[in-house]
Amino acid sequence: MSTTALPSNTSDTPEEPSKAWFGPPPPPELMDNSSSLELLSQGAEARVWLMTLPTGDSNDTSKSDWARGRTIGGKSSGTTHVGSGIYVPKILSLSDGSPNQISTKSICKERFPKKYRHPKLDASLTKNRTKAEARCLIRCRRADVPCPNVLGIGNWSNGTTRDDADGVKNSTNTEMSTSSSCLFLEYVDGCTVRQYFERRSDPTIKLEEGGIADEPTPKRARTENEVTNTTYQQQERITTIIDSQTLSVANILGGMVAKMHAAGVIHGDLTTSNVMIRNPLWVSNGDVGSWKPHLVLIDFGLASSTTPTTLPPDGNSVEGTKQQKQHKQQNNAEEKAVDLYVLERAFLSTHPESEPLVEEVWKGYTSFYEELDVAANASTEKKESIAGNDEKSEPMSTKASVGLYTHVVSSVMNRLEQVRLRGRKRECFG
C-alpha cells in the first residue's frame, strides 16, 4: 500500500503524527502511539492510519494474544458482539505494558464524531457501522474470500465535549462527550488494481524484465512552468493495456466478487481502487505463465449483508426450500447487480478502452457459479449412488439442485441489464 506525504496542519511535536488531519482530534489512545502512527488517507467518514499493533509477548509463548483475554471464538469480557453470533476482540489500550511485546504493522480505520449529528445518534451510527464492517469482513473470511483480517475494535473518547443547547461546553454530561470507533485490520502490502493497470498501460514508464515491484512509481511532480501556466490542455488518454496478465487479474476479480456475493455480502463500493494485489508483476514480456495474482478486497465501509446463496448443509435442496427463498433471491439479485454496475462504471470511467477486461470479469463471475453447480450435482450423485437409488428414477433432490446456482447468476446478470438502462436514463435526462 503506497503512502503519500500530506502537508501538516498541526504543530510539529513528538506527541502528534506528522501527517495532516482535520476534524476532531484522534483519541489519546492513538496519539500515545504517535511514534508509529502515520495518516494514509482521510475522508468525510473516517481516517485511515498506518500503525504498529502489539500482538503478544516474545517471552510468553503460551499467550497467543494480549493478556486481557482477546479471543475471537466466543463471548467474553474482552470481546465485542458485532452481530450474527460473531465476536471481535475489544481493544482497551495499544500497549499491554510488557517490555518484550511483539508488534505488527496494521491498519486503523477511525470513524470520528460528526458535529452536525445529535450526540446519541452519532455514537449509535458510528458504532453500528464499525460493527457492520467487521461483521462483513469476518463473513468473507469464513467463506474464503481474500480480505483483511479483523484484529479488534476500540471505542475511545476523543477527550473533548460537545456544546449544549446554549452553546456552552458541557464537561459533566457524559452523553455529550465525543468518541471515535476504531477498527483494526491486517495490513495488506502491494498496490491497488487501479495502480497496476495504470502503470502497466503507461508507455512512459519502463518496466524491468522479471521484476516484482513493491509499489508503483509515484506520479511526476509538476514543474514551475507547468504550475504557472493556466492554459487548459486536455490530458492525453492512455489506452488500458490488454494482455494475459491484465485479463488474469480481471478474471480472478470476477470470481472473487462472485464468491463474496455467494457468502451473502454486498461490498457497496466496488472499484479498482478497493482491490489490492499482493504480488504485482510489472514485467511486460517474458514467461509469466506461472504468475497468479493474489487479489484482496478492501474498504468494506459501505458493505451490507444479504441471504447467502448456498445449499443446505446436507448438500441437497428441496423444492419447498427453493420456493421459499425465491423472493429473497430476487431482492439479492438487485443488490448484487448494483454492486456489479458500480464495478463496471469504475472500469470504464477510470481505465479507457477496458471493455475486454469488463467482459473477463463477467466470465469469472459466471464461471464461479457454474462450478458450484457442477460440485453440487457431483455431491448429489455420489450420495444417491451410495444410497443405492434406481438410475431410472430421478430423485427430487437432483431435480432441485440442477442449475440452482446457474439460475442465480442468470437472475443477477438480467437485473444488471435493467440497472444499466436506469443508469443511461439518468445520464440522458439528469
Tab-separated table of C-alpha atoms in Angstrom:
chain	number	residue	atom	x	y	z
A	1	MET	CA	0.000	0.000	0.000
A	2	SER	CA	1.522	3.289	-1.036
A	3	THR	CA	1.510	6.335	1.203
A	4	THR	CA	1.551	9.986	0.208
A	5	ALA	CA	3.026	12.755	2.296
A	6	LEU	CA	0.480	15.388	3.213
A	7	PRO	CA	1.070	18.967	4.369
A	8	SER	CA	0.843	19.196	8.132
A	9	ASN	CA	-1.738	21.436	9.746
A	10	THR	CA	-0.570	20.742	13.281
A	11	SER	CA	2.466	21.741	15.259
A	12	ASP	CA	5.462	19.509	14.727
A	13	THR	CA	5.626	17.936	18.179
A	14	PRO	CA	6.523	14.384	19.209
A	15	GLU	CA	3.038	13.875	20.626
A	16	GLU	CA	1.270	14.321	17.275
A	17	PRO	CA	1.561	12.496	13.955
A	18	SER	CA	3.493	14.310	11.230
A	19	LYS	CA	0.627	13.935	8.733
A	20	ALA	CA	-2.274	16.304	8.266
A	21	TRP	CA	-5.714	15.543	9.633
A	22	PHE	CA	-8.854	17.586	10.048
A	23	GLY	CA	-11.879	17.297	12.255
A	24	PRO	CA	-11.876	16.209	15.915
A	25	PRO	CA	-8.524	15.134	17.342
A	26	PRO	CA	-7.769	11.410	17.367
A	27	PRO	CA	-8.324	9.572	20.665
A	28	PRO	CA	-5.487	9.785	23.202
A	29	GLU	CA	-5.007	6.019	22.838
A	30	LEU	CA	-3.932	6.589	19.239
A	31	MET	CA	-1.910	9.719	19.983
A	32	ASP	CA	0.066	7.848	22.650
A	33	ASN	CA	1.218	5.557	19.831
A	34	SER	CA	2.171	8.508	17.619
A	35	SER	CA	5.739	7.289	17.091
A	36	SER	CA	4.360	4.606	14.764
A	37	LEU	CA	1.226	6.466	13.661
A	38	GLU	CA	1.001	7.604	10.042
A	39	LEU	CA	-2.054	9.010	8.282
A	40	LEU	CA	-2.715	7.273	4.967
A	41	SER	CA	-5.949	8.957	3.949
A	42	GLN	CA	-8.967	10.786	5.308
A	43	GLY	CA	-12.489	11.177	4.012
A	44	ALA	CA	-15.716	12.627	5.309
A	45	GLU	CA	-16.492	9.439	7.213
A	46	ALA	CA	-13.209	8.122	8.584
A	47	ARG	CA	-9.438	8.420	8.876
A	48	VAL	CA	-7.125	5.548	7.916
A	49	TRP	CA	-3.936	5.198	9.946
A	50	LEU	CA	-0.894	3.001	9.476
A	51	MET	CA	0.473	1.884	12.837
A	52	THR	CA	2.032	-0.944	14.800
A	53	LEU	CA	-0.215	-3.064	16.997
A	54	PRO	CA	1.060	-5.247	19.877
A	55	THR	CA	0.075	-8.883	19.386
A	56	GLY	CA	1.816	-10.729	22.219
A	57	ASP	CA	4.838	-11.201	24.469
A	58	SER	CA	8.012	-12.651	22.985
A	59	ASN	CA	8.895	-14.311	26.344
A	60	ASP	CA	5.473	-15.887	26.874
A	61	THR	CA	4.670	-18.366	24.115
A	62	SER	CA	1.561	-19.592	25.941
A	63	LYS	CA	-0.193	-16.299	25.252
A	64	SER	CA	-1.010	-16.027	21.581
A	65	ASP	CA	-2.870	-12.783	22.166
A	66	TRP	CA	-2.934	-9.912	24.608
A	67	ALA	CA	-3.073	-10.536	28.339
A	68	ARG	CA	-6.560	-9.034	28.592
A	69	GLY	CA	-8.267	-12.063	27.104
A	70	ARG	CA	-8.605	-11.035	23.475
A	71	THR	CA	-10.350	-14.001	21.855
A	72	ILE	CA	-12.403	-14.165	18.695
A	73	GLY	CA	-14.039	-17.532	19.251
A	74	GLY	CA	-16.850	-16.603	21.605
A	75	LYS	CA	-18.380	-14.253	24.122
A	76	SER	CA	-16.143	-12.932	26.898
A	77	SER	CA	-15.405	-9.711	28.741
A	78	GLY	CA	-12.693	-8.915	26.221
A	79	THR	CA	-14.843	-9.163	23.094
A	80	THR	CA	-17.433	-7.075	21.255
A	81	HIS	CA	-20.502	-8.643	19.662
A	82	VAL	CA	-20.893	-7.377	16.085
A	83	GLY	CA	-23.985	-9.418	15.179
A	84	SER	CA	-24.780	-12.852	13.724
A	85	GLY	CA	-23.058	-14.541	16.663
A	86	ILE	CA	-19.687	-13.001	15.732
A	87	TYR	CA	-17.398	-11.676	18.455
A	88	VAL	CA	-14.393	-9.427	17.808
A	89	PRO	CA	-11.557	-8.652	20.259
A	90	LYS	CA	-12.111	-5.459	22.233
A	91	ILE	CA	-9.014	-3.258	22.346
A	92	LEU	CA	-8.764	-1.173	25.514
A	93	SER	CA	-5.197	0.043	25.083
A	94	LEU	CA	-2.458	-0.083	22.463
A	95	SER	CA	0.152	-1.298	24.967
A	96	ASP	CA	-0.001	-4.318	27.243
A	97	GLY	CA	2.767	-2.990	29.479
A	98	SER	CA	5.222	-5.731	28.549
A	99	PRO	CA	8.754	-4.638	27.594
A	100	ASN	CA	9.013	-7.652	25.274
A	101	GLN	CA	5.758	-7.162	23.405
A	102	ILE	CA	5.617	-8.156	19.730
A	103	SER	CA	4.211	-5.536	17.376
A	104	THR	CA	2.905	-5.961	13.859
A	105	LYS	CA	2.079	-3.454	11.165
A	106	SER	CA	-1.670	-2.887	10.924
A	107	ILE	CA	-4.355	-0.506	9.685
A	108	CYS	CA	-6.584	1.523	11.999
A	109	LYS	CA	-9.808	2.843	10.464
A	110	GLU	CA	-11.036	5.581	12.793
A	111	ARG	CA	-14.618	6.783	12.446
A	112	PHE	CA	-14.521	10.136	14.169
A	113	PRO	CA	-17.556	12.010	15.612
A	114	LYS	CA	-19.595	14.380	13.423
A	115	LYS	CA	-20.668	17.706	14.897
A	116	TYR	CA	-23.697	18.014	12.626
A	117	ARG	CA	-25.334	14.926	14.190
A	118	HIS	CA	-27.001	14.576	17.555
A	119	PRO	CA	-24.537	13.027	20.041
A	120	LYS	CA	-26.642	9.919	20.728
A	121	LEU	CA	-27.402	9.378	17.027
A	122	ASP	CA	-23.771	9.958	16.099
A	123	ALA	CA	-22.494	7.460	18.669
A	124	SER	CA	-25.034	4.853	17.557
A	125	LEU	CA	-24.295	5.259	13.832
A	126	THR	CA	-20.545	5.222	14.359
A	127	LYS	CA	-20.533	2.043	16.436
A	128	ASN	CA	-23.077	0.225	14.246
A	129	ARG	CA	-21.219	0.998	11.024
A	130	THR	CA	-17.953	-0.196	12.503
A	131	LYS	CA	-19.593	-3.408	13.685
A	132	ALA	CA	-21.236	-3.923	10.283
A	133	GLU	CA	-17.894	-3.584	8.504
A	134	ALA	CA	-16.240	-6.039	10.895
A	135	ARG	CA	-19.138	-8.480	10.508
A	136	CYS	CA	-18.957	-8.411	6.695
A	137	LEU	CA	-15.190	-8.871	6.743
A	138	ILE	CA	-15.426	-11.897	9.027
A	139	ARG	CA	-18.209	-13.421	6.920
A	140	CYS	CA	-15.960	-13.055	3.877
A	141	ARG	CA	-13.019	-14.616	5.724
A	142	ARG	CA	-15.172	-17.592	6.696
A	143	ALA	CA	-16.182	-18.020	3.050
A	144	ASP	CA	-12.509	-17.922	1.973
A	145	VAL	CA	-12.874	-14.535	0.280
A	146	PRO	CA	-9.494	-12.727	0.366
A	147	CYS	CA	-9.866	-9.658	2.602
A	148	PRO	CA	-8.023	-8.131	5.581
A	149	ASN	CA	-8.229	-9.969	8.874
A	150	VAL	CA	-10.075	-8.177	11.689
A	151	LEU	CA	-7.735	-7.648	14.646
A	152	GLY	CA	-10.071	-5.817	17.008
A	153	ILE	CA	-12.371	-2.872	17.750
A	154	GLY	CA	-11.771	0.051	20.083
A	155	ASN	CA	-14.315	2.671	21.168
A	156	TRP	CA	-12.471	5.595	22.730
A	157	SER	CA	-13.298	9.115	23.804
A	158	ASN	CA	-11.648	11.972	21.927
A	159	GLY	CA	-11.143	13.893	25.156
A	160	THR	CA	-13.455	16.714	24.015
A	161	THR	CA	-17.044	17.661	24.784
A	162	ARG	CA	-19.877	18.943	22.660
A	163	ASP	CA	-21.722	22.217	23.081
A	164	ASP	CA	-25.022	22.049	24.890
A	165	ALA	CA	-28.227	23.737	23.735
A	166	ASP	CA	-26.975	27.158	24.944
A	167	GLY	CA	-23.673	26.830	23.140
A	168	VAL	CA	-21.715	26.235	26.338
A	169	LYS	CA	-19.186	23.445	26.697
A	170	ASN	CA	-20.605	20.650	28.825
A	171	SER	CA	-17.867	18.669	30.567
A	172	THR	CA	-20.081	16.895	33.113
A	173	ASN	CA	-22.662	15.230	30.887
A	174	THR	CA	-21.078	12.059	29.522
A	175	GLU	CA	-23.762	11.786	26.829
A	176	MET	CA	-22.397	14.980	25.257
A	177	SER	CA	-18.812	13.701	25.071
A	178	THR	CA	-17.405	12.701	21.668
A	179	SER	CA	-15.957	9.314	20.864
A	180	SER	CA	-14.327	7.540	17.938
A	181	SER	CA	-14.831	3.944	16.868
A	182	CYS	CA	-11.622	2.324	15.617
A	183	LEU	CA	-11.456	-0.856	13.544
A	184	PHE	CA	-8.034	-2.537	13.480
A	185	LEU	CA	-7.268	-4.551	10.364
A	186	GLU	CA	-4.462	-6.551	8.850
A	187	TYR	CA	-2.037	-4.508	6.762
A	188	VAL	CA	-2.099	-5.571	3.099
A	189	ASP	CA	1.140	-4.905	1.250
A	190	GLY	CA	1.163	-4.371	-2.507
A	191	CYS	CA	-0.667	-1.987	-4.831
A	192	THR	CA	-4.231	-1.424	-5.968
A	193	VAL	CA	-5.591	-2.859	-9.204
A	194	ARG	CA	-6.012	0.697	-10.452
A	195	GLN	CA	-2.345	1.477	-9.856
A	196	TYR	CA	-1.358	-1.771	-11.541
A	197	PHE	CA	-3.428	-1.127	-14.668
A	198	GLU	CA	-2.278	2.483	-14.926
A	199	ARG	CA	1.400	1.657	-14.615
A	200	ARG	CA	1.184	-1.290	-16.990
A	201	SER	CA	-0.585	0.919	-19.547
A	202	ASP	CA	1.684	3.977	-19.298
A	203	PRO	CA	4.247	3.833	-22.151
A	204	THR	CA	6.485	6.410	-20.430
A	205	ILE	CA	7.253	4.009	-17.577
A	206	LYS	CA	9.943	1.444	-18.294
A	207	LEU	CA	9.213	-1.921	-16.772
A	208	GLU	CA	12.144	-4.009	-15.640
A	209	GLU	CA	12.038	-7.503	-17.036
A	210	GLY	CA	11.466	-10.165	-14.441
A	211	GLY	CA	10.972	-7.720	-11.581
A	212	ILE	CA	8.267	-7.564	-8.939
A	213	ALA	CA	7.927	-4.082	-7.512
A	214	ASP	CA	6.783	-3.273	-4.009
A	215	GLU	CA	4.765	-0.264	-5.120
A	216	PRO	CA	4.238	1.753	-8.316
A	217	THR	CA	6.316	4.756	-9.158
A	218	PRO	CA	4.716	7.937	-7.747
A	219	LYS	CA	3.275	10.491	-10.124
A	220	ARG	CA	5.721	13.008	-11.562
A	221	ALA	CA	5.667	16.370	-9.815
A	222	ARG	CA	4.722	19.353	-11.976
A	223	THR	CA	7.447	21.798	-12.897
A	224	GLU	CA	7.289	25.501	-12.103
A	225	ASN	CA	6.352	26.334	-15.695
A	226	GLU	CA	3.505	23.818	-15.619
A	227	VAL	CA	2.189	25.280	-12.367
A	228	THR	CA	2.240	28.912	-13.575
A	229	ASN	CA	0.769	28.088	-16.970
A	230	THR	CA	-3.004	28.220	-16.512
A	231	THR	CA	-3.814	27.365	-20.135
A	232	TYR	CA	-6.057	24.331	-20.200
A	233	GLN	CA	-4.621	21.369	-22.048
A	234	GLN	CA	-6.574	18.203	-22.475
A	235	GLN	CA	-4.796	15.301	-20.803
A	236	GLU	CA	-3.827	12.521	-23.141
A	237	ARG	CA	-5.887	9.407	-22.533
A	238	ILE	CA	-3.775	6.311	-22.077
A	239	THR	CA	-5.318	3.180	-23.527
A	240	THR	CA	-5.507	0.350	-20.996
A	241	ILE	CA	-3.236	-2.484	-21.996
A	242	ILE	CA	-4.971	-5.800	-22.649
A	243	ASP	CA	-2.740	-8.849	-22.249
A	244	SER	CA	-2.668	-12.157	-20.412
A	245	GLN	CA	-1.712	-10.508	-17.128
A	246	THR	CA	-4.443	-7.862	-17.007
A	247	LEU	CA	-7.021	-10.387	-18.243
A	248	SER	CA	-5.954	-12.779	-15.491
A	249	VAL	CA	-6.442	-10.044	-12.877
A	250	ALA	CA	-9.914	-9.262	-14.256
A	251	ASN	CA	-10.967	-12.932	-14.323
A	252	ILE	CA	-9.825	-13.597	-10.758
A	253	LEU	CA	-11.532	-10.386	-9.638
A	254	GLY	CA	-14.831	-11.582	-11.119
A	255	GLY	CA	-14.599	-14.930	-9.349
A	256	MET	CA	-13.716	-13.246	-6.064
A	257	VAL	CA	-16.731	-10.914	-6.281
A	258	ALA	CA	-18.966	-13.906	-7.064
A	259	LYS	CA	-17.665	-15.763	-4.013
A	260	MET	CA	-18.337	-12.684	-1.876
A	261	HIS	CA	-21.906	-12.428	-3.186
A	262	ALA	CA	-22.471	-16.147	-2.606
A	263	ALA	CA	-21.383	-15.609	1.009
A	264	GLY	CA	-24.149	-13.024	1.411
A	265	VAL	CA	-22.029	-9.860	1.404
A	266	ILE	CA	-22.604	-6.803	-0.815
A	267	HIS	CA	-19.499	-4.623	-0.996
A	268	GLY	CA	-21.214	-1.334	-1.880
A	269	ASP	CA	-18.111	0.368	-3.304
A	270	LEU	CA	-16.528	-1.995	-5.819
A	271	THR	CA	-13.825	-0.055	-7.663
A	272	THR	CA	-10.342	-0.931	-8.854
A	273	SER	CA	-9.024	1.274	-6.037
A	274	ASN	CA	-10.598	-1.045	-3.453
A	275	VAL	CA	-8.865	-4.196	-4.681
A	276	MET	CA	-5.237	-4.853	-3.770
A	277	ILE	CA	-2.643	-7.055	-5.498
A	278	ARG	CA	-0.223	-8.594	-3.020
A	279	ASN	CA	2.261	-9.732	-5.674
A	280	PRO	CA	2.170	-7.229	-8.557
A	281	LEU	CA	4.245	-8.338	-11.534
A	282	TRP	CA	5.491	-5.408	-13.580
A	283	VAL	CA	7.261	-7.330	-16.323
A	284	SER	CA	5.659	-6.713	-19.728
A	285	ASN	CA	7.174	-9.672	-21.572
A	286	GLY	CA	8.836	-12.971	-20.959
A	287	ASP	CA	7.493	-16.133	-19.360
A	288	VAL	CA	4.768	-15.098	-16.919
A	289	GLY	CA	2.596	-18.169	-17.277
A	290	SER	CA	3.235	-19.252	-13.685
A	291	TRP	CA	2.233	-15.861	-12.216
A	292	LYS	CA	-1.106	-15.848	-10.433
A	293	PRO	CA	-2.201	-12.526	-8.945
A	294	HIS	CA	-3.219	-12.608	-5.286
A	295	LEU	CA	-6.108	-10.153	-5.004
A	296	VAL	CA	-7.543	-8.789	-1.754
A	297	LEU	CA	-10.791	-6.853	-1.337
A	298	ILE	CA	-10.546	-3.833	0.964
A	299	ASP	CA	-12.737	-0.980	2.278
A	300	PHE	CA	-15.974	-2.628	3.385
A	301	GLY	CA	-17.266	0.600	4.900
A	302	LEU	CA	-20.428	0.529	2.751
A	303	ALA	CA	-20.875	-3.242	2.831
A	304	SER	CA	-24.129	-4.936	3.813
A	305	SER	CA	-25.312	-8.476	4.442
A	306	THR	CA	-27.856	-10.471	2.447
A	307	THR	CA	-29.064	-14.054	2.265
A	308	PRO	CA	-26.163	-16.390	1.345
A	309	THR	CA	-26.534	-18.271	-1.929
A	310	THR	CA	-25.729	-21.725	-0.574
A	311	LEU	CA	-27.282	-25.169	-0.361
A	312	PRO	CA	-28.383	-26.721	2.937
A	313	PRO	CA	-25.625	-28.450	4.955
A	314	ASP	CA	-26.559	-31.899	3.600
A	315	GLY	CA	-25.872	-30.748	0.041
A	316	ASN	CA	-29.479	-31.260	-1.081
A	317	SER	CA	-32.131	-28.724	-1.982
A	318	VAL	CA	-35.845	-29.453	-1.972
A	319	GLU	CA	-38.487	-27.639	-3.984
A	320	GLY	CA	-40.084	-26.139	-0.905
A	321	THR	CA	-36.845	-24.504	0.204
A	322	LYS	CA	-36.247	-23.170	-3.287
A	323	GLN	CA	-39.701	-21.627	-3.480
A	324	GLN	CA	-39.388	-20.061	-0.037
A	325	LYS	CA	-36.114	-18.356	-0.988
A	326	GLN	CA	-37.258	-17.236	-4.439
A	327	HIS	CA	-38.414	-13.792	-3.268
A	328	LYS	CA	-35.226	-13.210	-1.253
A	329	GLN	CA	-33.050	-14.272	-4.179
A	330	GLN	CA	-34.818	-11.768	-6.430
A	331	ASN	CA	-34.087	-8.982	-3.952
A	332	ASN	CA	-30.496	-10.161	-3.674
A	333	ALA	CA	-30.206	-10.057	-7.463
A	334	GLU	CA	-30.977	-6.333	-7.410
A	335	GLU	CA	-28.319	-5.606	-4.777
A	336	LYS	CA	-25.725	-7.769	-6.496
A	337	ALA	CA	-26.484	-6.205	-9.869
A	338	VAL	CA	-25.984	-2.708	-8.470
A	339	ASP	CA	-22.679	-3.878	-6.985
A	340	LEU	CA	-21.579	-5.145	-10.412
A	341	TYR	CA	-22.769	-1.971	-12.125
A	342	VAL	CA	-20.608	0.140	-9.815
A	343	LEU	CA	-17.619	-2.056	-10.715
A	344	GLU	CA	-18.386	-1.794	-14.432
A	345	ARG	CA	-18.617	2.004	-14.308
A	346	ALA	CA	-15.381	2.145	-12.322
A	347	PHE	CA	-13.596	0.191	-15.044
A	348	LEU	CA	-14.982	2.181	-17.970
A	349	SER	CA	-14.536	5.617	-16.386
A	350	THR	CA	-11.087	5.044	-14.890
A	351	HIS	CA	-9.457	2.772	-17.469
A	352	PRO	CA	-10.064	3.841	-21.099
A	353	GLU	CA	-10.994	1.095	-23.576
A	354	SER	CA	-11.171	-1.560	-20.854
A	355	GLU	CA	-14.261	-3.290	-22.246
A	356	PRO	CA	-12.377	-6.607	-22.723
A	357	LEU	CA	-11.419	-6.529	-19.050
A	358	VAL	CA	-15.049	-6.000	-18.042
A	359	GLU	CA	-16.091	-8.983	-20.159
A	360	GLU	CA	-13.401	-11.049	-18.465
A	361	VAL	CA	-14.785	-10.004	-15.073
A	362	TRP	CA	-18.224	-11.291	-16.109
A	363	LYS	CA	-16.656	-14.583	-17.284
A	364	GLY	CA	-15.010	-15.074	-13.919
A	365	TYR	CA	-18.237	-14.167	-12.123
A	366	THR	CA	-20.444	-16.626	-14.034
A	367	SER	CA	-17.878	-19.430	-14.067
A	368	PHE	CA	-17.770	-19.425	-10.258
A	369	TYR	CA	-21.495	-20.203	-10.027
A	370	GLU	CA	-21.224	-22.784	-12.806
A	371	GLU	CA	-18.503	-24.563	-10.840
A	372	LEU	CA	-20.776	-24.555	-7.785
A	373	ASP	CA	-23.476	-26.268	-9.848
A	374	VAL	CA	-21.040	-28.922	-11.018
A	375	ALA	CA	-19.861	-29.559	-7.462
A	376	ALA	CA	-23.447	-29.698	-6.124
A	377	ASN	CA	-24.535	-32.181	-8.783
A	378	ALA	CA	-21.473	-34.354	-8.229
A	379	SER	CA	-22.144	-34.422	-4.474
A	380	THR	CA	-25.785	-35.325	-5.030
A	381	GLU	CA	-24.975	-38.121	-7.465
A	382	LYS	CA	-22.396	-39.560	-5.087
A	383	LYS	CA	-24.856	-39.676	-2.190
A	384	GLU	CA	-27.532	-41.244	-4.357
A	385	SER	CA	-25.161	-43.913	-5.613
A	386	ILE	CA	-24.199	-44.744	-2.042
A	387	ALA	CA	-27.865	-44.961	-1.069
A	388	GLY	CA	-28.491	-47.332	-3.981
A	389	ASN	CA	-31.074	-45.222	-5.804
A	390	ASP	CA	-32.558	-46.585	-9.010
A	391	GLU	CA	-30.890	-44.982	-12.044
A	392	LYS	CA	-34.211	-44.872	-13.914
A	393	SER	CA	-35.967	-42.768	-11.291
A	394	GLU	CA	-34.628	-39.263	-10.831
A	395	PRO	CA	-34.884	-38.163	-7.177
A	396	MET	CA	-36.416	-34.852	-6.209
A	397	SER	CA	-33.122	-33.610	-4.761
A	398	THR	CA	-31.401	-33.912	-8.154
A	399	LYS	CA	-34.196	-32.053	-9.927
A	400	ALA	CA	-33.966	-29.221	-7.422
A	401	SER	CA	-30.190	-28.896	-7.367
A	402	VAL	CA	-29.554	-28.970	-11.124
A	403	GLY	CA	-28.998	-25.413	-12.357
A	404	LEU	CA	-29.677	-23.790	-8.975
A	405	TYR	CA	-26.584	-21.590	-8.999
A	406	THR	CA	-26.814	-21.013	-12.740
A	407	HIS	CA	-30.325	-19.688	-12.179
A	408	VAL	CA	-28.994	-17.287	-9.532
A	409	VAL	CA	-26.259	-15.844	-11.753
A	410	SER	CA	-28.710	-15.545	-14.662
A	411	SER	CA	-31.029	-13.502	-12.469
A	412	VAL	CA	-28.169	-11.244	-11.431
A	413	MET	CA	-26.959	-10.638	-14.992
A	414	ASN	CA	-30.512	-9.973	-16.232
A	415	ARG	CA	-31.034	-7.487	-13.431
A	416	LEU	CA	-27.679	-5.894	-14.296
A	417	GLU	CA	-29.025	-5.054	-17.747
A	418	GLN	CA	-32.021	-3.344	-16.146
A	419	VAL	CA	-29.706	-1.366	-13.856
A	420	ARG	CA	-27.714	-0.287	-16.909
A	421	LEU	CA	-30.878	1.030	-18.543
A	422	ARG	CA	-31.727	3.043	-15.437
A	423	GLY	CA	-28.214	4.452	-15.406
A	424	ARG	CA	-28.430	5.511	-19.054
A	425	LYS	CA	-31.701	7.345	-18.383
A	426	ARG	CA	-30.053	9.339	-15.598
A	427	GLU	CA	-27.160	10.215	-17.905
A	428	CYS	CA	-29.521	11.383	-20.659
A	429	PHE	CA	-32.098	13.291	-18.642
A	430	GLY	CA	-30.217	14.121	-15.402
